[in-house]
Coordinates of C-alpha atoms and ligand atoms in Angstrom, one line a residue:
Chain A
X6 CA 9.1 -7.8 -19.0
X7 CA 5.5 -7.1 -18.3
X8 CA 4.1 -10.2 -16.5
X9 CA 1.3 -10.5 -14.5
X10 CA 2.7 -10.5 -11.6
X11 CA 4.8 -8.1 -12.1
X12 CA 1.6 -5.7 -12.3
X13 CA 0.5 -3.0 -9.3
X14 CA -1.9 -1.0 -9.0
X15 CA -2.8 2.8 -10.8
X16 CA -2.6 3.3 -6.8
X17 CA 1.4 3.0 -7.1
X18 CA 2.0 5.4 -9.7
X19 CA 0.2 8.0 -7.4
X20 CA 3.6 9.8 -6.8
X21 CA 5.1 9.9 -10.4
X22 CA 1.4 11.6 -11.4
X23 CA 1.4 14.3 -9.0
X24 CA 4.9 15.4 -11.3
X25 CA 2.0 16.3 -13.9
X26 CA -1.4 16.2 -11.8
X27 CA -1.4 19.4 -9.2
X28 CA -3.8 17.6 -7.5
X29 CA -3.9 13.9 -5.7
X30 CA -5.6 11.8 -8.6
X31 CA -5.4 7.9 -7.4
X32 CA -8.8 9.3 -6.3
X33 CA -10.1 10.7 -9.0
X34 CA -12.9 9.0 -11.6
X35 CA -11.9 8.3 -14.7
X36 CA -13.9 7.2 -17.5
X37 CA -11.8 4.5 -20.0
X38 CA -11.9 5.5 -23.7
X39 CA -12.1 2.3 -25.0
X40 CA -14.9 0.9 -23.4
X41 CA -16.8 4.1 -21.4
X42 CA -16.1 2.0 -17.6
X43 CA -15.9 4.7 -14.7
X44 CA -13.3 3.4 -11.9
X45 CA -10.8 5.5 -9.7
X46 CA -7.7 5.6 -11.2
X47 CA -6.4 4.0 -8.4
X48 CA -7.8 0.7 -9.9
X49 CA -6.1 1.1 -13.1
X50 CA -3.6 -1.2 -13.3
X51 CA 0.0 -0.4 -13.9
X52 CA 2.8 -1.7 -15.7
X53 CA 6.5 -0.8 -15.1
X54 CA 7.2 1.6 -12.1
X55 CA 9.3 4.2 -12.0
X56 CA 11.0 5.8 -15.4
X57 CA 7.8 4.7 -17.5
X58 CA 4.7 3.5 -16.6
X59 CA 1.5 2.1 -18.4
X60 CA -2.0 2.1 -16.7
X61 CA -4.4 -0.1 -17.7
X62 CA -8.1 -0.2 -17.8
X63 CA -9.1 -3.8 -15.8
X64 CA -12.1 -3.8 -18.0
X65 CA -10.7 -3.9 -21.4
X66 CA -7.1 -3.7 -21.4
X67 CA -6.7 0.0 -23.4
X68 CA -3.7 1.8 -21.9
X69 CA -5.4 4.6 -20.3
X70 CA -2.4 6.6 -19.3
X71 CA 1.5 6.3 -20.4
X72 CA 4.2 8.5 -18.4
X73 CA 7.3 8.0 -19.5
X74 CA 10.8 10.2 -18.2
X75 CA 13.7 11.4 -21.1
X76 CA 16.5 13.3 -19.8
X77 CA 14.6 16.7 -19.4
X78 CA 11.4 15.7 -20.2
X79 CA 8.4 14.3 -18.8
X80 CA 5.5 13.0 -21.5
X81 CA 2.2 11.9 -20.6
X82 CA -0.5 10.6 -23.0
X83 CA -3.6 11.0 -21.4
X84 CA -5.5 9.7 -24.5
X85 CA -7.4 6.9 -22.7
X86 CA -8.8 9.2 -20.5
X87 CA -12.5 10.2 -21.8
X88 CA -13.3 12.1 -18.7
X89 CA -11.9 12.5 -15.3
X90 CA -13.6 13.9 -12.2
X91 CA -11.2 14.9 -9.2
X92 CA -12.3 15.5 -5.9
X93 CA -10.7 18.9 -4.7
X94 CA -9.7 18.3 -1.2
X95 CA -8.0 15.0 0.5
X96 CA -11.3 13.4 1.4
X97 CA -12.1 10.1 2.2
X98 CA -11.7 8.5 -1.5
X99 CA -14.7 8.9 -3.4
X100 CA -17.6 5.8 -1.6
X101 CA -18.9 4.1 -4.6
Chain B
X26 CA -11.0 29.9 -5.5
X27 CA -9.8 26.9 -3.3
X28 CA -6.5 27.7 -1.4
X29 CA -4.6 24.5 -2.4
X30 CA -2.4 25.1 1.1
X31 CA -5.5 25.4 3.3
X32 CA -6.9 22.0 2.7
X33 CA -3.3 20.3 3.0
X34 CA -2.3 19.7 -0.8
X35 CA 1.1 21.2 -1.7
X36 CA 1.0 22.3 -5.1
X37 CA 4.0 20.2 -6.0
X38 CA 5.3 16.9 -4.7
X39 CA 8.9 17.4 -4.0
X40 CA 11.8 15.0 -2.8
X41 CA 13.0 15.2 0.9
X42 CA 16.3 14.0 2.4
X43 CA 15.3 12.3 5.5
X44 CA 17.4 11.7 7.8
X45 CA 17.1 8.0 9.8
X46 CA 16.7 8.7 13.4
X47 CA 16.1 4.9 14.1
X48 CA 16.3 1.6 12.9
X49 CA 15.2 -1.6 14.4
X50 CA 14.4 -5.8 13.1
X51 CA 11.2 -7.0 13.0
X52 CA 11.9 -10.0 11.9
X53 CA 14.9 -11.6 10.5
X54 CA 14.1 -10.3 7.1
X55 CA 12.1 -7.3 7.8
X56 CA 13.4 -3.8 9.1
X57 CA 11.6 -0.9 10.4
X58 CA 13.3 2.9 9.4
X59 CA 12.4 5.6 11.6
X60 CA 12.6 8.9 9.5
X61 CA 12.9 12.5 10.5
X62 CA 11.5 14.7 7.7
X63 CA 12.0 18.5 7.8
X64 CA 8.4 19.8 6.9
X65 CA 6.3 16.4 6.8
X66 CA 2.7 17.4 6.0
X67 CA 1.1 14.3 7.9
X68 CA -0.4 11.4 6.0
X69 CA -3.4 9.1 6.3
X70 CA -3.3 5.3 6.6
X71 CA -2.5 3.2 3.7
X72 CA -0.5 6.1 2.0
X73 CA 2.8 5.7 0.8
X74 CA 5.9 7.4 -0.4
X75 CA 8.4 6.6 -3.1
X76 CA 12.1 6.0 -2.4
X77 CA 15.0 7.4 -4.0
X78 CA 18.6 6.0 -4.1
X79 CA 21.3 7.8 -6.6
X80 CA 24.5 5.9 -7.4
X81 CA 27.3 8.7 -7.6
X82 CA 27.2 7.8 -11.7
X83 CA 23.6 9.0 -11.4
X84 CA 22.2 5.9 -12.1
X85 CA 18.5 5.9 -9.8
X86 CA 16.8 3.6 -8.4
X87 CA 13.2 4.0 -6.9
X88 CA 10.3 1.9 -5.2
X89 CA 7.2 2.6 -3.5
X90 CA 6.9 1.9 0.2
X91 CA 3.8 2.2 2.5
X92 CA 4.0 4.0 5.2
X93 CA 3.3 2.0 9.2
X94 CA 3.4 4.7 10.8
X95 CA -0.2 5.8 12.4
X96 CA -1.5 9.8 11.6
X97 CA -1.3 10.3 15.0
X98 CA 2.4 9.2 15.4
X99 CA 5.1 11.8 14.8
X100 CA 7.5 10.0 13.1
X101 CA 7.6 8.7 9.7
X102 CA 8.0 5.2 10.0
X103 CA 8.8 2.3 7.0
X104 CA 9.2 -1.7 7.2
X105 CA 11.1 -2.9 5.0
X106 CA 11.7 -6.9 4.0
X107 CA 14.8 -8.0 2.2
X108 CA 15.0 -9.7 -0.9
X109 CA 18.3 -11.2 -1.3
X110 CA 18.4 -10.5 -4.7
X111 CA 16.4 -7.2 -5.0
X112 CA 17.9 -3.8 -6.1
X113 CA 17.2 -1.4 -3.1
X114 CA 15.6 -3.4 -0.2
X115 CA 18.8 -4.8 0.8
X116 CA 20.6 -1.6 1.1
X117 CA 17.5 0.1 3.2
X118 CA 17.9 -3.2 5.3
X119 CA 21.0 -3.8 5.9
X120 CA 23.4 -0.6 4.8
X121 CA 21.8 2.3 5.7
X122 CA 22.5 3.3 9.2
X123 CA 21.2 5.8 12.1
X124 CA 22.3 9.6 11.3
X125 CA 22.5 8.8 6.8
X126 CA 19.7 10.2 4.6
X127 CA 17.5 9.1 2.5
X128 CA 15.2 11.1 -0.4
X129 CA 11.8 10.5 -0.5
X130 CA 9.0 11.7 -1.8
X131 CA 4.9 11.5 0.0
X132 CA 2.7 11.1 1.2
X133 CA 1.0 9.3 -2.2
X134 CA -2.3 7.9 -2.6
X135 CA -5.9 9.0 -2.2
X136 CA -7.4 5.7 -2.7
X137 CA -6.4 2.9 -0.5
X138 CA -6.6 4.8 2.4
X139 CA -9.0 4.3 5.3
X140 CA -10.1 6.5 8.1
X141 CA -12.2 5.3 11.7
X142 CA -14.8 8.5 10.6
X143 CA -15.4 6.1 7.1
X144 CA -16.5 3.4 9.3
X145 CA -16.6 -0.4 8.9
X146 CA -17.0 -3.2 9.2
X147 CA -13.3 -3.7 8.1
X148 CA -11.4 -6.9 7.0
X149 CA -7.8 -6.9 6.3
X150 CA -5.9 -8.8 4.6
X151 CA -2.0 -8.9 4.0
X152 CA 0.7 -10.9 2.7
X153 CA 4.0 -10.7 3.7
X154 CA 4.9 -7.2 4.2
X155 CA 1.9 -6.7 2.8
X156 CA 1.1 -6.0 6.4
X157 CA 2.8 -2.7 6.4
X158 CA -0.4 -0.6 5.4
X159 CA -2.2 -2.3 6.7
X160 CA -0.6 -2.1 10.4
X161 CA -1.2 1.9 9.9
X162 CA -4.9 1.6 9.6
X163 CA -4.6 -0.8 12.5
X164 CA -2.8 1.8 14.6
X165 CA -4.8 4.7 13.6
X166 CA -8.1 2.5 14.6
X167 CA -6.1 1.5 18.1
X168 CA -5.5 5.7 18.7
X169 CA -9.2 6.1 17.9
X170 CA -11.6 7.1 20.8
X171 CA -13.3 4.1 22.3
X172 CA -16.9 5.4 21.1
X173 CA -15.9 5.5 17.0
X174 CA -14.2 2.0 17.8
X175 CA -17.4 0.6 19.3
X176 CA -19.0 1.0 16.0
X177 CA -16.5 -0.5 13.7
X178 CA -15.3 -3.8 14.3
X179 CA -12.4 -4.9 12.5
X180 CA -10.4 -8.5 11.8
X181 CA -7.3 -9.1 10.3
X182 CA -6.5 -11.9 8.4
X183 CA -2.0 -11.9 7.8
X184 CA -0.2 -14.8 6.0
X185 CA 3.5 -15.4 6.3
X186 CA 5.6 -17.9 5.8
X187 CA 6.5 -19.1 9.4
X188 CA 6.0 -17.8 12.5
X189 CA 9.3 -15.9 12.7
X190 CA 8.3 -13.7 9.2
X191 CA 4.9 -12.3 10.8
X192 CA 6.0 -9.0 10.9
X193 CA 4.9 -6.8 14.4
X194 CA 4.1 -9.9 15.8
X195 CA 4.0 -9.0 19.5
X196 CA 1.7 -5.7 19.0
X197 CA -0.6 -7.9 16.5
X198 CA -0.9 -10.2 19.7
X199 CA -2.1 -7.1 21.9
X200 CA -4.1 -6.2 18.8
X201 CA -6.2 -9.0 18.9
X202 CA -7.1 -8.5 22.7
X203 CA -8.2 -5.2 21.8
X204 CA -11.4 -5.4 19.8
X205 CA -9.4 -6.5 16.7
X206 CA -9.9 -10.3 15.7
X207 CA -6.6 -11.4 14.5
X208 CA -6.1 -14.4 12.3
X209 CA -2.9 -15.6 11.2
X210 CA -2.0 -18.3 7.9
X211 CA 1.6 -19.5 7.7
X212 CA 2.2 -21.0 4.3
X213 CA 5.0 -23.2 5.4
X214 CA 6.5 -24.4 9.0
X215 CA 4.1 -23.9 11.6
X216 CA 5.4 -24.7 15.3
X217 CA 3.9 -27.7 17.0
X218 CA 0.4 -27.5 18.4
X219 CA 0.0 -24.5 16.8
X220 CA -3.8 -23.1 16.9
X221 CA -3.5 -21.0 13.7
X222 CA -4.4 -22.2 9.8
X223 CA -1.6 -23.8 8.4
X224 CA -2.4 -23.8 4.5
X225 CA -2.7 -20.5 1.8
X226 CA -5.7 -18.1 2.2
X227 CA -8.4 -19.7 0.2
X228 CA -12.0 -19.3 -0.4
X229 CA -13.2 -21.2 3.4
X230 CA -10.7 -19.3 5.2
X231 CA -12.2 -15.8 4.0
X232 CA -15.9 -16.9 4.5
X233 CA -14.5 -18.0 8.5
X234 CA -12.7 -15.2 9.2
X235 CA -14.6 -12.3 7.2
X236 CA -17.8 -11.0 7.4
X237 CA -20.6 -12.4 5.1
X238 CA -21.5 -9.4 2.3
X239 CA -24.6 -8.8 3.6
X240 CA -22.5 -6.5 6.4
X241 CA -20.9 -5.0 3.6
X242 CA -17.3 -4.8 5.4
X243 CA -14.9 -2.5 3.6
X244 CA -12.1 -4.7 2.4
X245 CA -8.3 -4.0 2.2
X246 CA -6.3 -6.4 0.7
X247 CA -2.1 -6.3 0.2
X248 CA 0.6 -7.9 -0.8
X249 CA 2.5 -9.6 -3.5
X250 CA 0.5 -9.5 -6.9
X251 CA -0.4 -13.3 -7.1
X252 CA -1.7 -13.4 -3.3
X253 CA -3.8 -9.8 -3.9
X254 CA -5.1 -11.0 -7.1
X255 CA -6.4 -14.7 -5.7
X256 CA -7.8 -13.0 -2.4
X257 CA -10.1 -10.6 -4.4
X258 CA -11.0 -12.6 -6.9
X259 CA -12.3 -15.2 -3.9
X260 CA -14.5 -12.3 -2.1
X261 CA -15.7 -11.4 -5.5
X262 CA -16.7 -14.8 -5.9
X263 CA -18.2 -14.8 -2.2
X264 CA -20.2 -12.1 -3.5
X265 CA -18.7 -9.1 -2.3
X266 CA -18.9 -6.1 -4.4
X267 CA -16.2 -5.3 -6.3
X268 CA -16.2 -1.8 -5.3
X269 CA -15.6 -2.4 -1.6
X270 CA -12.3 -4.4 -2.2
X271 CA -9.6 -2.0 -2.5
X272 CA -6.1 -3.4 -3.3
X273 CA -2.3 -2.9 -3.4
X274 CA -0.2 -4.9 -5.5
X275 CA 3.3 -5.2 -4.1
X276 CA 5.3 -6.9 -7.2
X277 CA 6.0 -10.0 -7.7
X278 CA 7.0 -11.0 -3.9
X279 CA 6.4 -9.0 -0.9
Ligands
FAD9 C1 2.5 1.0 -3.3 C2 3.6 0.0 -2.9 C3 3.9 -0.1 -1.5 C4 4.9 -1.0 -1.1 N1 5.2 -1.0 0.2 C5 6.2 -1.9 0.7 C6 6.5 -2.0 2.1 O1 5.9 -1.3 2.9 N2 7.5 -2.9 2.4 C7 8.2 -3.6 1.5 O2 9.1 -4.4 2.0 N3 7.9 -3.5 0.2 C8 6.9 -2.7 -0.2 N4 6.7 -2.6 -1.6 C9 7.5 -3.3 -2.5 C10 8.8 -2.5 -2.8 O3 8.4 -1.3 -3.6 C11 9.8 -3.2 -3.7 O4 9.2 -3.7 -4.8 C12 10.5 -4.3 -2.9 O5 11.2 -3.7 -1.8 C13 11.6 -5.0 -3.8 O6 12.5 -4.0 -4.3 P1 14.0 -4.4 -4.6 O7 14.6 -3.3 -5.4 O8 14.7 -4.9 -3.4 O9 13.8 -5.7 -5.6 P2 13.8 -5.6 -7.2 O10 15.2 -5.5 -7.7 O11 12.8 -4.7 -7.6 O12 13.3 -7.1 -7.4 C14 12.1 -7.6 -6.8 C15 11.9 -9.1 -7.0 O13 11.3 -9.2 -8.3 C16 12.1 -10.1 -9.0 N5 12.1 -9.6 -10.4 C17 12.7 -8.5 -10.8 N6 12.5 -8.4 -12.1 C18 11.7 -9.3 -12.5 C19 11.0 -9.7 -13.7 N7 11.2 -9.0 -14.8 N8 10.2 -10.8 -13.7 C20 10.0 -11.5 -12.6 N9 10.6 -11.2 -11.4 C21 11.4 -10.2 -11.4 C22 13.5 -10.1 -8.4 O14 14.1 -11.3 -8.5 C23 13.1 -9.9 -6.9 O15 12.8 -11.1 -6.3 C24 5.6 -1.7 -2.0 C25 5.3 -1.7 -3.4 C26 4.3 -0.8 -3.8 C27 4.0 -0.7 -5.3
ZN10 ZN1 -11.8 0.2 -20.6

């Protein structure tokens, strides 16, 4: 079930995308593919936690990233991400 | 070249076995878990870690918990709240025990986070166990020197459900005759003559107990999904800038 309230946010999927990500990217800038918006990931908003997870642009709704876990595998479509900008070291996250 | 190791960013984010060196109730349906983890690389306020429980058919269970637990503390420290009918909550609250482990895997996040150095003004505001992160950045601005203090002033505003569920009740107390202003909401029994609000946070309650967006506080909010979702969508409506709000979403309760 994917209802509203069961939503969190990108924030919560921070740990299952450092298994892909060698750096920290709730952070990071992304730019949504569906409608060019530039937000930290950490504002995307997720659906499902744990074996698969969808993270949604609050803009417009495109499914920015999908993780999903098969026995050996780990798949990630990044395909809503048009650009992403990660800061290198553990700063303060970036001040908008 | 950056040296991943030198600025504090292991390459990898592997699972731990903790061990539980302590355990101790908050409320009646709220525990705190005292970890010792081999190796913890510190963590800033407002992080998290995720949770691991295997079933000896392999079947896995995991959840996200925030960390309460100051930088400046030693320990690793969770609070968990029950939910009678939840998955792994009521094993962390009431089966683990002092001495068993428990995998886990942090510190997570880069986003809601807060340090004193960013500054404030900064408003809180928690639901439920909502409070946990928040409680972090609480400790980590109580550790602070007095001079960074002086210069960011910070209120919290925490709704439970009754008096008995506000979780760290009795340093919250202290906390508010430090410089932090406290404000507690319970949604439903409230004891008699009590001085608190009585009702759900709403749009009059944020405008009396935050600052105005013309001091452009920082704003944390967290707890369950309805509560975060209705909270910033009223300081949006206030006319705070959206990209001062952070949130975490809990789930559906909290
Ligand atoms: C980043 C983050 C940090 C968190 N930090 C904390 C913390 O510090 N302390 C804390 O106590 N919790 C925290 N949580 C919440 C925690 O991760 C768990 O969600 C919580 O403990 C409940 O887990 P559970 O397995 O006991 O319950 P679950 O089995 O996950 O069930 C949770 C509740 O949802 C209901 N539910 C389940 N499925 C559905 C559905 N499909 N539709 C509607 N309702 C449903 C259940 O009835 C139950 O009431 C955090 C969550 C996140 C994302
Ligand atoms: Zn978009």
């Amino acid at each position: 079930m994917q209802t509203e309230e069961m939503r969190l946010d990108g924030n919560a999927a921070g740990g299952m995308l450092r298994e892909v990500f060698a750096l920290e990217v709730t952070a990071a800038l992304a730019r949504c593919a569906g409608c060019g918006s530039v937000a930290p990931m950490g504002t995307l908003l997720e659906y499902g936690h744990g074996m698969g997870v969808v993270l949604r642009c609050p803009t417009c709704d495109t499914a920015v990233v999908r993780m999903t876990h098969t026995p050996g595998w780990v798949r990630l479509d990044a395909s809503g991400i048009a650009f992403l900008m990660i800061p290198e070291t553990p700063t303060p996250a970036a001040q908008v | 070249m950056t040296d991943l190791r030198a600025v504090g960013a292991p390459p990898r984010l592997e699972w731990l076995v903790s061990t539980v060196a302590k355990v101790h109730n908050e409320t009646r349906r709220a525990r705190t878990l005292v970890l010792d983890v081999p190796l913890w690389p510190g963590h800033r306020a407002g992080q998290h870690v995720d949770v691991r429980l295997v079933a000896e058919d392999g079947y896995q269970a995991q959840r996200s918990y925030s960390i309460a637990s100051p930088p400046e503390s030693p320990s690793l420290e969770l609070t968990v709240e029950r939910l009678d009918d939840g998955e792994v909550s009521p094993y962390l609250c009431d089966v683990l025990r002092v001495g068993d482990g428990l995998e886990i895997r942090g510190p997570i996040g880069g986003y809601f986070v807060w340090d004193v150095a960013q500054g404030g003004p900064l408003f809180l505001v928690a639901g439920g166990s909502g409070i946990v992160p928040l409680m972090a950045m609480m400790r980590h601005y109580a550790a602070a020197p007095n001079e960074l203090r002086a210069d960011v002033p910070v209120r919290l505003l925490y709704s439970a459900r009754t008096l008995d569920d506000v979780i760290y009740r009795d340093e919250l107390e202290m906390g508010s005759r430090v410089d932090a202003r406290v404000s507690l909401a319970l949604t439903r029994d409230a004891p008699a003559g009590w001085g608190g609000y009585r009702r759900r946070i709403d749009r009059a309650m944020l405008e009396e107990v935050g600052w105005p967006p013309n001091e452009s506080p920082r704003v944390f909010v967290c707890g369950p999904t309805p509560l975060v979702e209705s909270v910033a969508n009223l300081l949006v409506e206030i006319g705070h800038v959206p990209s001062r709000i952070r949130t975490e979403r809990f789930g559906p309760t909290g």
